[in-house]
């Protein structure tokens, strides 16, 4: 079942690439999604945003919705393959461009306060920590991947932007991907 899911994601990403969804859009959110000089092992599969046909961006950003109002946002999501297709899961970089820094903070708060983050990913493993990305302290979230593996997620705000990097089980590689945003 897992292989089928990855094959479908690969097909969808291929269609996105072929349809020109990887663009040089000059919006701040698009510019921050890394497209070149990626960390070793990461390959860009595609970039999706509100102009991508067949993609519901509300679904893509539903984890940022919650008790706090986030206003209108423009979202851009970069999808990256790392490792072996069909064996390893993909990484993502999501950039939300909010109407103000206050809305960005609300989106950040909604994301980190999700019910799924209330308990540790594994016994004896803290869910939250901090890390440094591009000289800025960010929130590190440890999420369950496969078996006993931990997937590293980084989230922070930068003015009216919210940056979410869903990395892999390699902390150093995940931090490199986060740093590639230049934010």
Coordinates of N, CA and C in Angstrom, one line a residue:
X1 N 0.8 -1.2 0.0 CA 0.0 0.0 0.0 C 0.9 1.3 0.0
X2 N 2.0 1.2 0.8 CA 2.8 2.4 0.9 C 3.4 2.7 -0.5
X3 N 3.9 1.7 -1.2 CA 4.5 1.9 -2.5 C 3.5 2.5 -3.5
X4 N 2.2 2.1 -3.4 CA 1.2 2.6 -4.3 C 1.1 4.1 -4.0
X5 N 1.1 4.5 -2.8 CA 1.0 5.9 -2.4 C 2.1 6.8 -3.0
X6 N 3.3 6.2 -2.8 CA 4.5 7.0 -3.3 C 4.5 7.1 -4.9
X7 N 4.1 6.0 -5.5 CA 4.0 6.0 -7.0 C 3.0 7.1 -7.4
X8 N 1.8 7.1 -6.8 CA 0.8 8.2 -7.1 C 1.4 9.6 -6.9
X9 N 2.1 9.8 -5.7 CA 2.7 11.1 -5.5 C 3.7 11.4 -6.5
X10 N 4.5 10.4 -7.0 CA 5.5 10.7 -8.0 C 4.8 11.1 -9.3
X11 N 3.7 10.4 -9.6 CA 3.0 10.7 -10.9 C 2.5 12.1 -10.8
X12 N 1.8 12.4 -9.7 CA 1.3 13.8 -9.5 C 2.4 14.9 -9.6
X13 N 3.5 14.6 -9.0 CA 4.6 15.6 -9.0 C 5.1 15.7 -10.4
X14 N 5.2 14.6 -11.2 CA 5.6 14.6 -12.5 C 4.7 15.5 -13.4
X15 N 3.4 15.3 -13.2 CA 2.4 16.1 -13.9 C 2.6 17.6 -13.6
X16 N 2.8 17.9 -12.3 CA 3.0 19.3 -11.9 C 4.3 19.9 -12.6
X17 N 5.3 19.1 -12.6 CA 6.5 19.6 -13.3 C 6.3 19.8 -14.8
X18 N 5.6 18.9 -15.4 CA 5.4 19.0 -16.8 C 4.4 20.1 -17.2
X19 N 3.5 20.4 -16.3 CA 2.6 21.5 -16.5 C 3.1 22.9 -16.2
X20 N 4.4 22.9 -15.8 CA 5.0 24.2 -15.6 C 4.7 24.8 -14.2
X21 N 4.4 24.0 -13.2 CA 4.1 24.5 -11.9 C 5.3 24.9 -11.2
X22 N 6.5 24.5 -11.6 CA 7.7 25.0 -11.0 C 8.0 26.3 -11.8
X23 N 7.8 27.4 -11.1 CA 7.9 28.7 -11.8 C 8.8 29.6 -11.0
X24 N 9.2 30.7 -11.6 CA 10.0 31.7 -11.0 C 9.1 32.8 -10.4
X25 N 8.0 32.5 -9.9 CA 7.0 33.5 -9.3 C 7.8 34.4 -8.4
X26 N 7.5 35.7 -8.5 CA 8.3 36.6 -7.6 C 7.7 36.9 -6.3
X27 N 6.6 36.2 -5.9 CA 6.0 36.5 -4.6 C 7.0 36.0 -3.5
X28 N 7.0 36.6 -2.4 CA 7.9 36.3 -1.3 C 7.8 34.8 -0.9
X29 N 6.6 34.2 -0.9 CA 6.5 32.9 -0.5 C 7.1 31.9 -1.5
X30 N 6.9 32.2 -2.8 CA 7.4 31.4 -3.8 C 9.0 31.5 -3.8
X31 N 9.5 32.6 -3.6 CA 10.9 32.9 -3.7 C 11.6 32.1 -2.5
X32 N 10.9 31.9 -1.4 CA 11.6 31.2 -0.3 C 11.6 29.7 -0.4
X33 N 10.8 29.2 -1.3 CA 10.8 27.7 -1.5 C 12.0 27.3 -2.2
X34 N 12.9 26.6 -1.6 CA 14.2 26.2 -2.3 C 14.0 25.4 -3.6
X35 N 14.6 25.9 -4.7 CA 14.5 25.2 -6.0 C 15.9 24.8 -6.5
X36 N 16.9 25.4 -6.0 CA 18.3 25.0 -6.5 C 19.2 25.0 -5.3
X37 N 20.4 24.5 -5.6 CA 21.4 24.3 -4.5 C 20.8 23.6 -3.3
X38 N 20.1 22.6 -3.5 CA 19.4 21.8 -2.5 C 20.5 21.0 -1.7
X39 N 20.2 20.7 -0.5 CA 21.1 19.8 0.3 C 21.2 18.4 -0.4
X40 N 22.4 17.8 -0.2 CA 22.6 16.5 -0.8 C 21.5 15.5 -0.5
X41 N 21.0 14.8 -1.5 CA 20.0 13.8 -1.3 C 18.5 14.3 -1.5
X42 N 18.4 15.7 -1.6 CA 17.0 16.2 -1.9 C 16.9 16.6 -3.4
X43 N 15.8 16.2 -3.9 CA 15.5 16.6 -5.3 C 14.1 17.2 -5.4
X44 N 13.9 18.4 -6.0 CA 12.7 19.0 -6.1 C 11.8 18.3 -7.1
X45 N 10.6 17.9 -6.6 CA 9.6 17.2 -7.4 C 8.6 18.2 -8.0
X46 N 8.3 19.2 -7.3 CA 7.3 20.2 -7.8 C 7.0 21.2 -6.7
X47 N 6.4 22.3 -7.2 CA 5.9 23.4 -6.4 C 4.4 23.6 -6.7
X48 N 3.6 23.7 -5.7 CA 2.2 23.9 -5.8 C 1.8 25.2 -5.1
X49 N 0.8 25.9 -5.7 CA 0.3 27.1 -5.1 C -1.2 27.2 -5.6
X50 N -1.8 28.3 -5.3 CA -3.3 28.5 -5.6 C -3.5 28.4 -7.1
X51 N -2.5 28.6 -8.0 CA -2.7 28.6 -9.4 C -2.5 27.2 -10.0
X52 N -2.1 26.2 -9.1 CA -1.9 24.9 -9.6 C -3.2 24.2 -9.9
X53 N -3.5 23.8 -11.1 CA -4.8 23.1 -11.4 C -5.0 21.8 -10.6
X54 N -6.2 21.7 -10.1 CA -6.5 20.4 -9.4 C -6.0 20.3 -7.9
X55 N -5.5 21.4 -7.4 CA -5.0 21.4 -6.0 C -5.8 22.3 -5.2
X56 N -6.3 21.8 -4.1 CA -7.1 22.6 -3.1 C -6.1 23.1 -2.0
X57 N -5.7 24.3 -2.1 CA -4.7 24.8 -1.2 C -5.3 24.9 0.3
X58 N -6.6 25.0 0.4 CA -7.2 25.0 1.8 C -6.9 23.6 2.4
X59 N -6.9 22.6 1.7 CA -6.5 21.3 2.2 C -5.0 21.2 2.6
X60 N -4.2 21.8 1.8 CA -2.7 21.9 2.0 C -2.4 22.6 3.3
X61 N -3.2 23.6 3.6 CA -2.8 24.5 4.8 C -3.8 24.2 6.0
X62 N -4.5 23.2 6.0 CA -5.5 22.9 7.0 C -4.9 22.8 8.4
X63 N -3.6 22.4 8.5 CA -3.0 22.3 9.8 C -2.7 23.7 10.4
X64 N -2.8 24.7 9.6 CA -2.6 26.1 10.1 C -3.9 26.7 10.6
X65 N -5.0 26.1 10.3 CA -6.3 26.6 10.7 C -6.5 26.1 12.1
X66 N -7.2 26.9 12.9 CA -7.5 26.5 14.3 C -8.2 27.5 15.0
X67 N -8.0 27.6 16.3 CA -8.7 28.6 17.1 C -8.5 30.0 16.8
X68 N -7.2 30.3 16.3 CA -6.9 31.7 16.0 C -7.1 32.0 14.5
X69 N -7.6 33.2 14.2 CA -7.9 33.6 12.9 C -6.6 33.9 12.2
X70 N -6.4 33.3 11.0 CA -5.1 33.6 10.3 C -5.3 34.5 9.1
X71 N -6.6 35.0 8.9 CA -6.8 35.9 7.7 C -6.7 35.2 6.4
X72 N -6.5 35.9 5.4 CA -6.3 35.4 4.0 C -4.8 35.1 3.9
X73 N -4.5 34.0 3.3 CA -3.1 33.7 3.1 C -2.8 33.2 1.7
X74 N -1.6 33.4 1.2 CA -1.1 32.8 0.0 C -0.1 31.8 0.4
X75 N -0.3 30.6 -0.1 CA 0.6 29.5 0.3 C 1.3 28.9 -0.9
X76 N 2.5 28.5 -0.7 CA 3.3 27.8 -1.7 C 4.0 26.6 -1.0
X77 N 3.9 25.5 -1.7 CA 4.4 24.2 -1.1 C 5.4 23.6 -2.1
X78 N 6.6 23.4 -1.6 CA 7.7 22.7 -2.4 C 7.7 21.2 -1.9
X79 N 7.7 20.3 -2.8 CA 7.7 18.9 -2.5 C 9.1 18.3 -3.0
X80 N 9.7 17.6 -2.1 CA 11.1 17.1 -2.4 C 11.2 15.6 -2.2
X81 N 11.9 15.0 -3.1 CA 12.2 13.6 -2.9 C 13.5 13.5 -2.2
X82 N 13.6 12.6 -1.3 CA 15.0 12.3 -0.7 C 15.0 10.8 -0.6
X83 N 16.1 10.2 -0.8 CA 16.2 8.8 -0.7 C 15.6 8.1 -1.9
X84 N 15.2 6.9 -1.7 CA 14.7 6.0 -2.7 C 13.2 6.2 -2.9
X85 N 12.8 6.4 -4.2 CA 11.3 6.6 -4.5 C 10.6 5.3 -4.1
X86 N 9.5 5.5 -3.4 CA 8.7 4.3 -3.0 C 9.1 3.7 -1.7
X87 N 10.3 4.0 -1.2 CA 10.8 3.5 0.0 C 10.9 4.6 1.1
X88 N 11.4 5.7 0.8 CA 11.5 6.8 1.7 C 10.4 7.8 1.5
X89 N 10.0 8.5 2.5 CA 8.9 9.5 2.4 C 9.5 10.8 1.9
X90 N 8.6 11.7 1.4 CA 9.0 13.0 0.8 C 9.1 14.1 1.9
X91 N 9.9 15.1 1.6 CA 10.0 16.3 2.5 C 9.2 17.4 1.8
X92 N 8.8 18.4 2.6 CA 8.0 19.5 2.1 C 8.5 20.8 2.8
X93 N 8.4 21.9 2.0 CA 8.6 23.2 2.5 C 7.3 24.0 2.2
X94 N 6.6 24.5 3.2 CA 5.4 25.2 3.0 C 5.7 26.7 3.5
X95 N 5.4 27.6 2.7 CA 5.5 29.0 3.1 C 4.1 29.7 3.0
X96 N 3.7 30.2 4.1 CA 2.4 31.0 4.1 C 2.8 32.5 4.1
X97 N 2.2 33.2 3.2 CA 2.3 34.6 3.3 C 1.0 35.2 3.8
X98 N 1.1 35.7 5.0 CA -0.1 36.2 5.7 C -0.2 37.7 5.5
X99 N -1.4 38.3 5.9 CA -1.6 39.7 5.8 C -0.8 40.5 6.8
X100 N -0.4 40.0 7.9 CA 0.4 40.7 8.9 C 1.2 39.7 9.7
X101 N 2.1 40.3 10.5 CA 2.9 39.4 11.4 C 2.0 38.8 12.5
X102 N 0.9 39.5 12.9 CA 0.0 38.9 13.9 C -0.7 37.7 13.3
X103 N -1.2 37.8 12.1 CA -1.8 36.6 11.4 C -0.8 35.4 11.3
X104 N 0.5 35.8 11.0 CA 1.5 34.8 10.8 C 1.7 34.1 12.2
X105 N 1.7 34.8 13.3 CA 1.9 34.2 14.6 C 0.7 33.4 14.9
X106 N -0.5 33.8 14.5 CA -1.7 32.9 14.7 C -1.6 31.6 14.0
X107 N -1.1 31.6 12.8 CA -1.0 30.4 12.0 C 0.1 29.5 12.6
X108 N 1.1 30.1 13.1 CA 2.2 29.3 13.8 C 1.6 28.7 15.1
X109 N 0.8 29.5 15.8 CA 0.2 28.9 17.1 C -0.7 27.8 16.8
X110 N -1.6 28.0 15.8 CA -2.5 26.9 15.4 C -1.8 25.6 15.0
X111 N -0.7 25.7 14.3 CA 0.1 24.6 13.9 C 0.7 23.8 15.1
X112 N 1.4 24.5 15.9 CA 2.1 23.8 17.0 C 1.1 23.4 18.1
X113 N -0.1 23.9 18.1 CA -1.1 23.5 19.2 C -2.0 22.4 18.7
X114 N -1.7 21.7 17.6 CA -2.6 20.7 17.1 C -2.6 19.5 18.1
X115 N -3.8 18.9 18.2 CA -4.0 17.8 19.1 C -2.9 16.7 18.9
X116 N -2.5 16.4 17.6 CA -1.6 15.3 17.4 C -0.2 15.6 18.0
X117 N 0.1 16.8 18.4 CA 1.3 17.2 19.0 C 1.3 17.2 20.6
X118 N 0.1 16.8 21.1 CA 0.0 16.9 22.6 C 0.8 15.9 23.3
X119 N 1.1 14.7 22.7 CA 1.8 13.6 23.4 C 3.2 13.5 22.7
X120 N 4.2 12.9 23.4 CA 5.5 12.7 22.7 C 5.3 11.7 21.6
X121 N 6.2 11.8 20.6 CA 6.2 10.9 19.5 C 6.5 9.4 19.9
X122 N 7.4 9.3 20.9 CA 7.8 8.0 21.4 C 8.1 8.2 22.9
X123 N 8.0 7.2 23.7 CA 8.3 7.3 25.1 C 9.7 7.8 25.3
X124 N 9.9 8.8 26.1 CA 11.2 9.3 26.4 C 11.8 10.3 25.4
X125 N 11.0 10.7 24.4 CA 11.4 11.6 23.3 C 10.5 12.9 23.5
X126 N 11.2 14.0 23.7 CA 10.4 15.3 23.8 C 9.9 15.6 22.4
X127 N 8.7 16.1 22.4 CA 8.0 16.5 21.1 C 8.6 17.8 20.6
X128 N 8.9 18.8 21.4 CA 9.3 20.1 21.0 C 10.8 20.4 21.5
X129 N 11.5 21.1 20.7 CA 12.8 21.6 21.0 C 13.0 22.9 20.2
X130 N 14.2 23.4 20.3 CA 14.6 24.6 19.4 C 15.8 24.2 18.6
X131 N 16.0 25.0 17.5 CA 17.1 24.8 16.7 C 17.4 26.2 16.1
X132 N 18.6 26.3 15.5 CA 19.0 27.5 14.9 C 19.0 27.3 13.4
X133 N 18.2 28.2 12.6 CA 18.2 28.2 11.2 C 18.5 29.6 10.7
X134 N 19.6 29.7 9.9 CA 20.0 31.0 9.4 C 20.1 32.0 10.5
X135 N 20.7 31.6 11.6 CA 20.9 32.6 12.7 C 19.7 32.9 13.5
X136 N 18.6 32.2 13.3 CA 17.3 32.5 14.0 C 16.9 31.3 14.8
X137 N 16.4 31.5 16.0 CA 15.9 30.3 16.8 C 14.5 30.0 16.2
X138 N 14.4 28.7 16.0 CA 13.1 28.1 15.4 C 12.6 27.0 16.3
X139 N 11.4 26.6 16.1 CA 10.8 25.5 16.8 C 11.1 24.2 16.0
X140 N 11.6 23.2 16.8 CA 11.8 21.9 16.2 C 10.7 21.0 16.8
X141 N 10.0 20.3 15.9 CA 9.0 19.4 16.3 C 9.5 18.0 15.8
X142 N 9.4 17.1 16.8 CA 9.8 15.7 16.5 C 8.5 14.9 16.3
X143 N 8.4 14.3 15.1 CA 7.1 13.6 14.8 C 7.5 12.1 14.5
X144 N 6.6 11.3 14.7 CA 6.8 9.8 14.4 C 6.8 9.6 12.9
X145 N 7.7 8.9 12.4 CA 7.8 8.6 11.0 C 7.4 7.1 10.8
X146 N 8.3 6.3 10.6 CA 8.0 4.8 10.5 C 8.7 4.1 11.7
X147 N 8.0 3.2 12.2 CA 8.5 2.4 13.4 C 9.0 3.4 14.5
X148 N 10.3 3.3 14.8 CA 10.9 4.1 15.8 C 11.5 5.4 15.3
X149 N 11.4 5.6 14.0 CA 12.1 6.8 13.4 C 11.4 8.1 13.8
X150 N 12.2 9.1 13.9 CA 11.7 10.4 14.2 C 11.9 11.3 12.9
X151 N 10.8 12.0 12.5 CA 10.9 12.9 11.4 C 11.0 14.3 12.0
X152 N 11.9 15.1 11.5 CA 12.2 16.5 12.0 C 11.4 17.5 11.2
X153 N 10.7 18.4 12.0 CA 9.9 19.4 11.4 C 10.3 20.7 12.0
X154 N 10.5 21.8 11.2 CA 10.9 23.1 11.7 C 9.8 24.1 11.3
X155 N 9.5 25.0 12.2 CA 8.5 26.0 11.9 C 8.9 27.3 12.6
X156 N 8.7 28.4 11.9 CA 9.0 29.7 12.5 C 8.3 30.8 11.6
X157 N 8.3 32.0 12.2 CA 7.7 33.1 11.5 C 8.8 34.1 11.1
X158 N 8.6 34.8 10.0 CA 9.6 35.9 9.6 C 8.7 37.0 9.0
X159 N 8.5 38.0 9.9 CA 7.6 39.1 9.5 C 6.2 38.5 9.3
X160 N 5.6 38.6 8.0 CA 4.3 38.1 7.8 C 4.3 36.7 7.1
X161 N 5.5 36.0 7.2 CA 5.6 34.7 6.6 C 5.6 33.7 7.7
X162 N 5.1 32.5 7.4 CA 5.2 31.3 8.3 C 6.0 30.3 7.4
X163 N 7.1 29.7 8.0 CA 7.9 28.8 7.3 C 7.7 27.4 8.0
X164 N 7.4 26.4 7.2 CA 7.2 25.1 7.8 C 8.1 24.1 6.9
X165 N 9.0 23.5 7.5 CA 9.9 22.5 6.8 C 9.7 21.2 7.4
X166 N 9.1 20.3 6.6 CA 8.8 18.9 7.1 C 10.0 18.1 6.5
X167 N 11.0 17.8 7.3 CA 12.2 17.1 6.8 C 12.1 15.6 6.8
X168 N 13.2 15.0 7.1 CA 13.2 13.5 7.1 C 13.7 13.1 8.5
X169 N 14.2 11.9 8.6 CA 14.7 11.3 9.9 C 16.2 11.7 10.1
X170 N 16.8 12.5 9.2 CA 18.1 12.9 9.4 C 18.1 14.4 9.8
X171 N 18.4 14.6 11.1 CA 18.3 16.0 11.6 C 19.1 17.0 10.9
X172 N 20.4 16.6 10.6 CA 21.3 17.5 9.9 C 20.8 17.9 8.5
X173 N 20.3 16.9 7.8 CA 19.8 17.1 6.4 C 18.5 17.9 6.5
X174 N 17.7 17.7 7.5 CA 16.4 18.5 7.6 C 16.8 19.9 7.9
X175 N 17.8 20.2 8.8 CA 18.2 21.5 9.1 C 18.8 22.2 7.8
X176 N 19.5 21.5 7.0 CA 20.0 22.0 5.7 C 18.9 22.5 4.8
X177 N 17.9 21.6 4.7 CA 16.7 22.0 3.9 C 16.1 23.3 4.4
X178 N 15.9 23.3 5.8 CA 15.3 24.5 6.4 C 16.2 25.8 6.1
X179 N 17.5 25.6 6.1 CA 18.4 26.7 5.9 C 18.4 27.2 4.4
X180 N 18.0 26.3 3.5 CA 17.9 26.6 2.1 C 16.8 27.6 1.8
X181 N 15.9 27.8 2.7 CA 14.8 28.8 2.5 C 15.4 30.2 2.5
X182 N 16.6 30.4 3.1 CA 17.2 31.7 3.3 C 16.4 32.6 4.2
X183 N 15.4 32.1 4.9 CA 14.6 33.0 5.8 C 15.1 32.7 7.3

